[in-house]
Each structure stands twice: as structure tokens, then as C-alpha cells.
Tab-separated table of C-alpha atoms in Angstrom:
chain	number	residue	atom	x	y	z
A	287	MET	CA	186.614	107.590	-12.936
A	288	SER	CA	189.414	105.408	-11.513
A	289	GLN	CA	188.766	102.725	-8.930
A	290	LEU	CA	190.488	104.872	-6.295
A	291	ASP	CA	188.380	107.927	-7.174
A	292	ASP	CA	185.245	105.794	-7.017
A	293	PHE	CA	186.251	104.426	-3.603
A	294	LEU	CA	187.004	107.862	-2.162
A	295	THR	CA	183.816	109.352	-3.584
A	296	GLN	CA	181.702	106.590	-2.052
A	297	THR	CA	183.459	106.398	1.277
A	298	LEU	CA	185.411	109.359	2.582
A	299	ALA	CA	182.665	111.935	3.163
A	300	ARG	CA	180.491	109.330	4.930
A	301	GLN	CA	183.408	108.322	7.114
A	302	LEU	CA	184.218	111.888	8.154
A	303	ASP	CA	180.579	112.525	9.077
A	304	ALA	CA	180.512	109.264	11.035
A	305	GLU	CA	183.654	110.119	12.992
A	306	GLN	CA	182.358	113.554	13.949
A	307	ALA	CA	179.031	112.039	15.013
A	308	LEU	CA	180.795	109.470	17.212
A	309	ILE	CA	182.835	112.171	18.927
A	310	ASN	CA	179.538	113.964	19.599
A	311	GLY	CA	178.147	110.838	21.269
A	312	ASP	CA	176.321	109.133	18.367
A	313	PRO	CA	177.860	105.778	17.326
A	314	GLY	CA	175.203	104.891	14.733
A	315	SER	CA	176.966	106.165	11.636
A	316	ARG	CA	180.275	104.576	12.569
A	317	LEU	CA	178.562	101.243	13.245
A	318	ALA	CA	177.008	101.434	9.765
A	319	MET	CA	180.435	102.015	8.177
A	320	TRP	CA	182.027	98.935	9.746
A	321	SER	CA	181.928	95.336	8.561
A	322	THR	CA	180.193	92.648	10.614
A	323	GLN	CA	182.247	89.924	8.890
A	324	ASP	CA	185.452	88.972	10.674
A	325	PRO	CA	188.333	89.574	10.628
A	326	VAL	CA	187.605	93.019	12.069
A	327	THR	CA	190.222	94.693	14.235
A	328	VAL	CA	190.744	97.972	16.070
A	329	PHE	CA	194.067	99.308	17.301
A	330	GLY	CA	192.491	102.392	18.809
A	331	ALA	CA	193.912	105.228	20.861
A	332	GLU	CA	191.972	103.860	23.853
A	333	LYS	CA	191.645	100.103	23.238
A	334	SER	CA	192.823	97.177	21.118
A	335	VAL	CA	189.959	94.991	19.890
A	336	ILE	CA	189.767	91.772	17.894
A	337	GLY	CA	186.378	90.800	16.429
A	338	SER	CA	183.395	92.596	14.942
A	339	GLU	CA	181.098	92.321	17.946
A	340	GLU	CA	183.836	93.430	20.338
A	341	ALA	CA	184.551	96.419	18.092
A	342	ARG	CA	180.905	97.454	18.080
A	343	GLN	CA	180.748	97.249	21.859
A	344	VAL	CA	183.785	99.516	22.139
A	345	PHE	CA	182.322	102.049	19.681
A	346	ARG	CA	179.180	102.321	21.805
A	347	TRP	CA	181.332	102.712	24.938
A	348	LEU	CA	183.412	105.457	23.336
A	349	ALA	CA	180.266	107.359	22.352
A	350	THR	CA	179.257	107.549	26.036
A	351	ARG	CA	182.581	109.219	26.868
A	352	PHE	CA	182.908	111.753	24.031
A	353	SER	CA	181.054	115.035	23.499
A	354	SER	CA	181.372	118.637	22.307
A	355	CYS	CA	183.312	117.927	19.119
A	356	THR	CA	184.348	121.094	17.310
A	357	ASP	CA	186.491	121.882	14.286
A	358	TYR	CA	186.803	118.274	13.075
A	359	ARG	CA	189.187	117.914	10.120
A	360	PHE	CA	190.749	114.969	8.372
A	361	GLU	CA	193.927	115.475	6.337
A	362	LEU	CA	194.312	112.636	3.866
A	363	VAL	CA	197.953	111.729	3.302
A	364	ALA	CA	197.638	108.631	1.104
A	365	ALA	CA	195.058	106.172	-0.194
A	366	GLY	CA	194.837	103.142	-2.443
A	367	ALA	CA	192.200	100.761	-3.814
A	368	SER	CA	192.509	97.503	-5.728
A	369	GLY	CA	189.950	94.761	-6.163
A	370	ASP	CA	187.986	94.441	-2.933
A	371	LEU	CA	190.581	96.060	-0.664
A	372	ALA	CA	191.346	99.733	-0.016
A	373	TYR	CA	193.061	101.952	2.533
A	374	THR	CA	193.353	105.529	3.720
A	375	LEU	CA	195.756	107.170	6.135
A	376	GLY	CA	196.112	110.646	7.503
A	377	TYR	CA	195.536	112.932	10.475
A	378	GLU	CA	192.312	113.508	12.405
A	379	ARG	CA	192.317	116.906	14.114
A	380	PHE	CA	189.526	118.062	16.396
A	381	SER	CA	188.634	119.421	19.831
A	382	PHE	CA	186.390	117.444	22.165
A	383	SER	CA	185.424	116.699	25.756
A	384	MET	CA	186.100	113.321	27.353
A	385	ASP	CA	184.033	112.192	30.330
A	386	GLY	CA	182.620	115.676	30.745
A	387	GLY	CA	186.012	117.332	31.080
A	388	PRO	CA	187.175	120.538	29.412
A	389	VAL	CA	187.214	120.730	25.623
A	390	ALA	CA	190.758	120.183	24.370
A	391	PRO	CA	192.400	119.707	20.959
A	392	ILE	CA	193.899	116.425	19.787
A	393	THR	CA	195.571	115.096	16.653
A	394	LEU	CA	195.485	111.394	15.790
A	395	ARG	CA	197.530	109.474	13.242
A	396	VAL	CA	194.990	107.146	11.631
A	397	THR	CA	195.192	104.209	9.221
A	398	HIS	CA	192.002	102.547	7.913
A	399	VAL	CA	191.594	99.365	5.864
A	400	TYR	CA	188.385	98.689	3.906
A	401	ARG	CA	186.852	95.598	2.327
A	402	ARG	CA	184.172	95.693	-0.375
A	403	GLU	CA	181.178	93.600	0.658
A	404	ASP	CA	178.153	93.260	-1.638
A	405	GLY	CA	179.295	96.319	-3.567
A	406	GLU	CA	179.734	98.550	-0.494
A	407	TRP	CA	183.005	99.548	1.162
A	408	LYS	CA	183.174	98.555	4.840
A	409	ILE	CA	185.918	99.351	7.350
A	410	VAL	CA	187.663	96.257	8.717
A	411	HIS	CA	190.591	97.823	10.583
A	412	ARG	CA	191.443	101.108	12.288
A	413	HIS	CA	194.825	101.978	13.782
A	414	ALA	CA	194.865	105.308	15.618
A	415	ASP	CA	197.222	106.895	18.113
A	416	SER	CA	197.863	110.344	19.510
A	417	LEU	CA	200.790	112.390	18.327
A	418	MET	CA	203.409	112.680	21.067
A	419	ALA	CA	205.050	115.982	21.847
A	420	ASP	CA	208.100	115.170	19.732
A	421	GLN	CA	206.126	113.944	16.750
A	422	THR	CA	205.501	116.283	13.865
A	423	ALA	CA	202.489	115.969	11.625
A	424	PRO	CA	202.436	118.569	8.866
A	425	ALA	CA	199.944	121.385	9.209
A	426	GLU	CA	198.960	120.564	5.655
A	427	ALA	CA	199.423	116.988	4.449
A	428	PRO	CA	202.210	116.756	1.837
A	429	ALA	CA	201.159	115.668	-1.623
A	430	PRO	CA	203.913	113.849	-3.514
A	431	ALA	CA	203.034	112.031	-6.715
A	432	GLY	CA	201.371	108.666	-6.314
A	433	GLU	CA	198.085	106.806	-6.344
A	434	ARG	CA	196.421	109.573	-4.331
A	435	GLN	CA	197.664	112.049	-1.773
A	436	ARG	CA	195.486	115.023	-0.988
A	437	GLU	CA	193.740	116.904	1.805
A	438	ALA	CA	190.140	116.155	2.763
A	439	SER	CA	188.033	118.001	5.314
A	440	PRO	CA	184.678	117.246	7.433
A	441	PRO	CA	216.703	85.129	12.653
A	442	PRO	CA	218.094	85.762	16.106
A	443	ALA	CA	217.588	83.187	18.862
A	444	GLY	CA	214.044	82.972	20.097
A	445	ARG	CA	212.395	84.369	16.965
A	446	ARG	CA	209.143	82.633	16.122
A	447	SER	CA	208.562	81.762	12.478
A	448	THR	CA	205.122	80.273	11.848
A	449	SER	CA	204.098	78.054	8.984
A	450	ARG	CA	201.131	79.028	6.843
A	451	PRO	CA	198.660	76.593	8.557
A	452	GLU	CA	199.531	78.140	11.926
A	453	GLN	CA	199.027	81.617	10.473
A	454	ALA	CA	195.599	80.649	9.179
A	455	GLU	CA	194.645	79.256	12.578
A	456	ARG	CA	195.532	82.538	14.252
A	457	LEU	CA	193.317	84.417	11.848
A	458	GLY	CA	190.220	82.522	13.005
A	459	PRO	CA	187.544	80.506	11.184
A	460	ALA	CA	186.437	83.265	8.790
A	461	ARG	CA	189.989	84.004	7.765
A	462	THR	CA	190.839	80.301	7.439
A	463	LEU	CA	188.185	80.087	4.714
A	464	ALA	CA	189.428	83.239	3.042
A	465	ALA	CA	192.995	81.907	3.092
A	466	ALA	CA	191.899	79.350	0.518
A	467	GLU	CA	191.556	82.179	-1.969
A	468	THR	CA	194.543	82.442	-4.244
A	469	ASP	CA	195.556	86.016	-3.484
A	470	LEU	CA	195.556	85.718	0.293
A	471	ALA	CA	197.171	82.287	0.254
A	472	ASP	CA	199.961	83.638	-1.942
A	473	PHE	CA	200.407	86.667	0.261
A	474	LEU	CA	200.596	84.659	3.491
A	475	ALA	CA	203.016	82.194	1.964
A	476	THR	CA	205.402	84.775	0.525
A	477	ALA	CA	205.187	88.264	2.020
A	478	LEU	CA	204.496	87.413	5.655
A	479	PRO	CA	207.608	85.262	6.267
A	480	ARG	CA	209.717	87.991	4.641
A	481	GLN	CA	208.103	90.610	6.883
A	482	VAL	CA	208.987	88.643	10.023
A	483	GLU	CA	212.506	87.852	8.820
A	484	THR	CA	213.120	91.439	7.722
A	485	GLU	CA	212.020	92.977	11.018
A	486	SER	CA	214.040	90.415	12.951
A	487	ALA	CA	217.081	91.367	10.873
A	488	TRP	CA	216.294	95.079	11.331
A	489	HIS	CA	216.624	94.612	15.087
A	490	GLN	CA	220.102	93.282	14.398
A	491	ARG	CA	220.940	96.505	12.495
A	492	ASP	CA	220.390	95.002	9.035
A	493	LEU	CA	219.251	98.050	7.046
A	494	ASP	CA	219.460	96.433	3.615
A	495	ALA	CA	216.844	93.781	4.402
A	496	ARG	CA	214.257	96.402	5.334
A	497	LEU	CA	215.028	98.627	2.364
A	498	ALA	CA	214.622	95.652	0.004
A	499	LEU	CA	211.084	94.923	1.246
A	500	TRP	CA	209.831	98.508	0.934
A	501	SER	CA	208.468	100.034	-2.262
A	502	THR	CA	210.209	102.882	-4.023
A	503	ARG	CA	207.010	103.843	-5.886
A	504	GLU	CA	204.800	106.526	-4.340
A	505	PRO	CA	202.800	106.759	-2.235
A	506	VAL	CA	205.037	105.371	0.536
A	507	THR	CA	204.421	106.464	4.124
A	508	LEU	CA	205.531	105.742	7.687
A	509	PHE	CA	203.802	106.309	11.022
A	510	GLY	CA	206.687	104.956	13.083
A	511	GLY	CA	206.712	103.614	16.618
A	512	GLY	CA	209.520	106.026	17.468
A	513	GLY	CA	207.468	109.062	16.460
A	514	ALA	CA	208.096	109.381	12.749
A	515	CYS	CA	205.400	110.831	10.482
A	516	VAL	CA	206.976	110.495	7.053
A	517	SER	CA	205.656	110.735	3.495
A	518	SER	CA	207.538	109.799	0.310
A	519	SER	CA	209.827	106.876	-0.367
A	520	ASP	CA	212.992	108.965	-0.209
A	521	GLU	CA	212.081	110.394	3.198
A	522	VAL	CA	211.126	106.963	4.569
A	523	ARG	CA	214.411	105.461	3.438
A	524	ARG	CA	216.323	108.393	4.884
A	525	ASN	CA	214.488	107.822	8.182
A	526	PHE	CA	215.514	104.148	8.167
A	527	ARG	CA	219.154	104.990	7.539
A	528	THR	CA	219.140	107.392	10.483
A	529	ALA	CA	217.188	105.096	12.809
A	530	VAL	CA	219.327	101.998	12.257
A	531	THR	CA	222.347	103.714	13.839
A	532	GLY	CA	220.510	103.876	17.178
A	533	ILE	CA	219.311	100.276	17.297
A	534	VAL	CA	220.488	98.115	20.203
A	535	PRO	CA	220.638	94.518	18.871
A	536	CYS	CA	217.908	92.429	20.444
A	537	ARG	CA	217.977	88.909	21.871
A	538	SER	CA	214.753	87.825	20.168
A	539	PHE	CA	212.025	89.110	17.870
A	540	ASP	CA	208.557	87.557	18.011
A	541	TYR	CA	205.539	88.407	15.843
A	542	ASP	CA	201.872	87.660	16.636
A	543	LEU	CA	199.640	87.875	13.566
A	544	VAL	CA	196.124	89.101	14.361
A	545	ALA	CA	194.539	89.598	10.930
A	546	ALA	CA	195.392	89.848	7.244
A	547	GLY	CA	193.679	90.452	3.946
A	548	SER	CA	194.473	90.714	0.260
A	549	GLY	CA	192.954	92.293	-2.828
A	550	SER	CA	194.220	91.945	-6.345
A	551	GLU	CA	197.147	94.351	-5.828
A	552	LEU	CA	196.860	95.408	-2.153
A	553	ALA	CA	197.228	93.500	1.111
A	554	TYR	CA	197.600	94.182	4.824
A	555	THR	CA	198.702	92.598	8.084
A	556	VAL	CA	197.803	93.499	11.665
A	557	GLY	CA	199.760	92.180	14.619
A	558	TYR	CA	202.088	92.617	17.572
A	559	GLU	CA	205.877	92.800	17.459
A	560	HIS	CA	207.600	91.662	20.675
A	561	ILE	CA	211.270	92.614	21.083
A	562	SER	CA	213.379	91.171	23.916
A	563	PHE	CA	216.853	92.166	25.069
A	564	ASP	CA	219.520	90.629	27.256
A	565	PRO	CA	219.699	92.118	30.760
A	566	GLY	CA	220.865	95.681	30.502
A	567	PRO	CA	219.690	99.282	30.159
A	568	VAL	CA	217.207	98.561	27.314
A	569	GLN	CA	213.826	97.126	28.336
A	570	ASP	CA	211.720	94.636	26.388
A	571	TYR	CA	208.801	96.194	24.522
A	572	THR	CA	205.795	95.419	22.337
A	573	LEU	CA	204.450	97.367	19.349
A	574	ARG	CA	201.061	97.215	17.648
A	575	VAL	CA	201.796	97.251	13.930
A	576	THR	CA	199.734	97.650	10.762
A	577	TYR	CA	201.428	97.013	7.409
A	578	LEU	CA	200.067	97.886	3.974
A	579	TYR	CA	201.448	96.127	0.894
A	580	ARG	CA	201.224	96.685	-2.853
A	581	ARG	CA	202.073	94.055	-5.456
A	582	GLU	CA	204.689	95.387	-7.878
A	583	ASN	CA	205.997	93.267	-10.763
A	584	GLY	CA	204.720	90.150	-9.034
A	585	GLU	CA	206.361	90.928	-5.673
A	586	TRP	CA	204.716	92.243	-2.496
A	587	LYS	CA	206.247	95.532	-1.315
A	588	ILE	CA	205.470	97.468	1.875
A	589	VAL	CA	204.001	100.939	1.266
A	590	HIS	CA	202.998	101.884	4.831
A	591	ARG	CA	203.822	100.940	8.415
A	592	HIS	CA	201.856	102.242	11.392
A	593	ALA	CA	203.401	101.256	14.730
A	594	ASP	CA	202.798	102.333	18.310
A	595	VAL	CA	202.944	101.107	21.891
A	596	PRO	CA	199.641	99.509	23.036
A	597	PRO	CA	197.500	101.706	25.322
A	598	THR	CA	198.271	101.355	29.018
A	599	GLY	CA	196.689	98.258	30.521
A	600	GLN	CA	195.971	96.583	27.172
A	601	PRO	CA	196.899	92.929	26.537
A	602	LEU	CA	200.125	92.493	24.584
A	603	ARG	CA	199.314	89.172	22.891
A	604	ALA	CA	197.013	88.476	19.978
A	605	GLY	CA	195.001	85.802	21.784
A	606	ALA	CA	194.378	87.797	24.941
A	607	SER	CA	191.000	89.246	25.869
A	608	THR	CA	190.698	92.968	25.383
A	609	GLU	CA	187.705	93.500	27.623
């Protein structure tokens, strides 16, 4: 059995049961699935949370609001596992009642990151958002070749570029210690500056920089801030080539790193992208963004981006309180 098969066998069924239980008002199983060792982060459909204890408080709060879950399904689009890090992404589809209201269907785009702790896989990050009317998630998740894709059921002016010590400080005490580990230190020193520089260039209509940082080896996926739900490297690259023609060059691009982690061949970042424009018809905006990376021939390549606008009323900076 491969490491990915072992991870999915141990984890996915438990996670699906836990999610359905939470939506029926019982947070216990989800709490058991989540790490208590920071960094732990949630970019949820309702709230953005930084910290394990804050996440657990929000899970209990959500359980008081949800009930009457029916027809819960999870469609796995892609997954990966390497060393002590793993990820899944796909679509959660179910009907439920919120705050005692009528039962209604919903579909969420969901990305999860896992860390192996004492031999057990624990969730350390969740990024979930509702599909908008113009977004299209496939009725059945596509399954191009790759590590695993299958269905499962029940510098412009003003850009900030941080040095590695500043990045470690943002990640908090637990992550500062972890940054001493070779893999994470290498990742923060090499991939993260390229990520910031590439996205800054992207907002100046530089397509080539973004294409160079993304993998061409499946699975490659995109849950884009503009509504894209794309699987396969070719489709992602086609999406980028179309999207770049509509970009209005920005005045500044600023990135707030919230959390990061690295396994032997996988890594991730969680943060906020802030884009500012000169006075005109385009307004400034902020995106919550999760990136997944895979090391290929010694170089970190992006294999997934999940971006969305923070929920209404949520803080737009990494250091802000979310309660």
C-alpha cells in the first residue's frame, strides 16, 4: 500500500463521518480529528481563525447553529501525502438547516491540510467557501492521472517582501521552532519569496512568471478567487492565459503569511493577499489564499491554489483578532 493509500484509508472515512456529525450539531468527532499543536488555521465559510483553541471554539459554535443534515457527500478531486504532511481537496455537498431555518442544499469547495502527529493524521488547516452562482463544480469530480484523484462519499511600488526571520516571527512560537527544521527552512527561504514575487508580477499582467512556478505534473488544481474550479495542469494554464487578459495592473501587492508547513515532498502556505489600485473604477481587495506545493527535481512547484474573499465582517490582516 502506498503512503497516499495508507493516509486516505486512515483518514478520509473518519473525516466524512465527523463533518456530517458536526452539521447535525455534534462537534466531538471533528474536534478529535484536529491538531491541538499550532499552527492551526481555519479559512471557513463563516469565519477565519488562527490558533488551535480559537478553532475549537468556532467548531463548537458552528455545531449550535447547524442541524438536519441530509444527503452528505464528499467528492474528492485530488490528494497527496509525503512524510508527515498530506492534503485533500474536493466538494462537500449536503442539505442542512442553519439557526433553525429551512433545510437547503449547499456545495462547498474545500481544501484540507494534515500533519502526522505521533503516528496519527491530524487536520491543521481547512479552507472552505460556497460556490457562487457563476462557479461550476462538476457533478462528478474529474479524474485525470496523478497521485490520486477519485470520488469519495459519506515588484511594484508598495509590495512588501519579508525576510525569513520576519516570516518565522509571523508564524508564532511553535512555527519558529519548526522553522529550524531543514525542510521548512528551505521552503521558506526559497519558495515563499518566489510566490510573493510571482503574484506581484501576475498583477502586472506577467503570465510567464506564474506559469513558471506551477507544476505541469498531475494532479494540479485551482479553486480560484474569481470563481474557477479547475482540474488538470492544461486546464489551469489555459485559465491563467484567459484571466491575465482581464487584469487591471495594480499599484501594490502585499502578502501576509499566516502559517506554513513542509513535509519531505509537500508544503503549504496560508495567508492574505492585499491588492491596491490607483484611484479609479477598480477597488482594492483582499483574498484569503491557501497554496499547496510539491517538490519536483529539487524545486518547489505549486499544485493547488484556493482563493476567496474573506467572509463579511472578518478581519483582513493576519494579526487581527477573529473573535
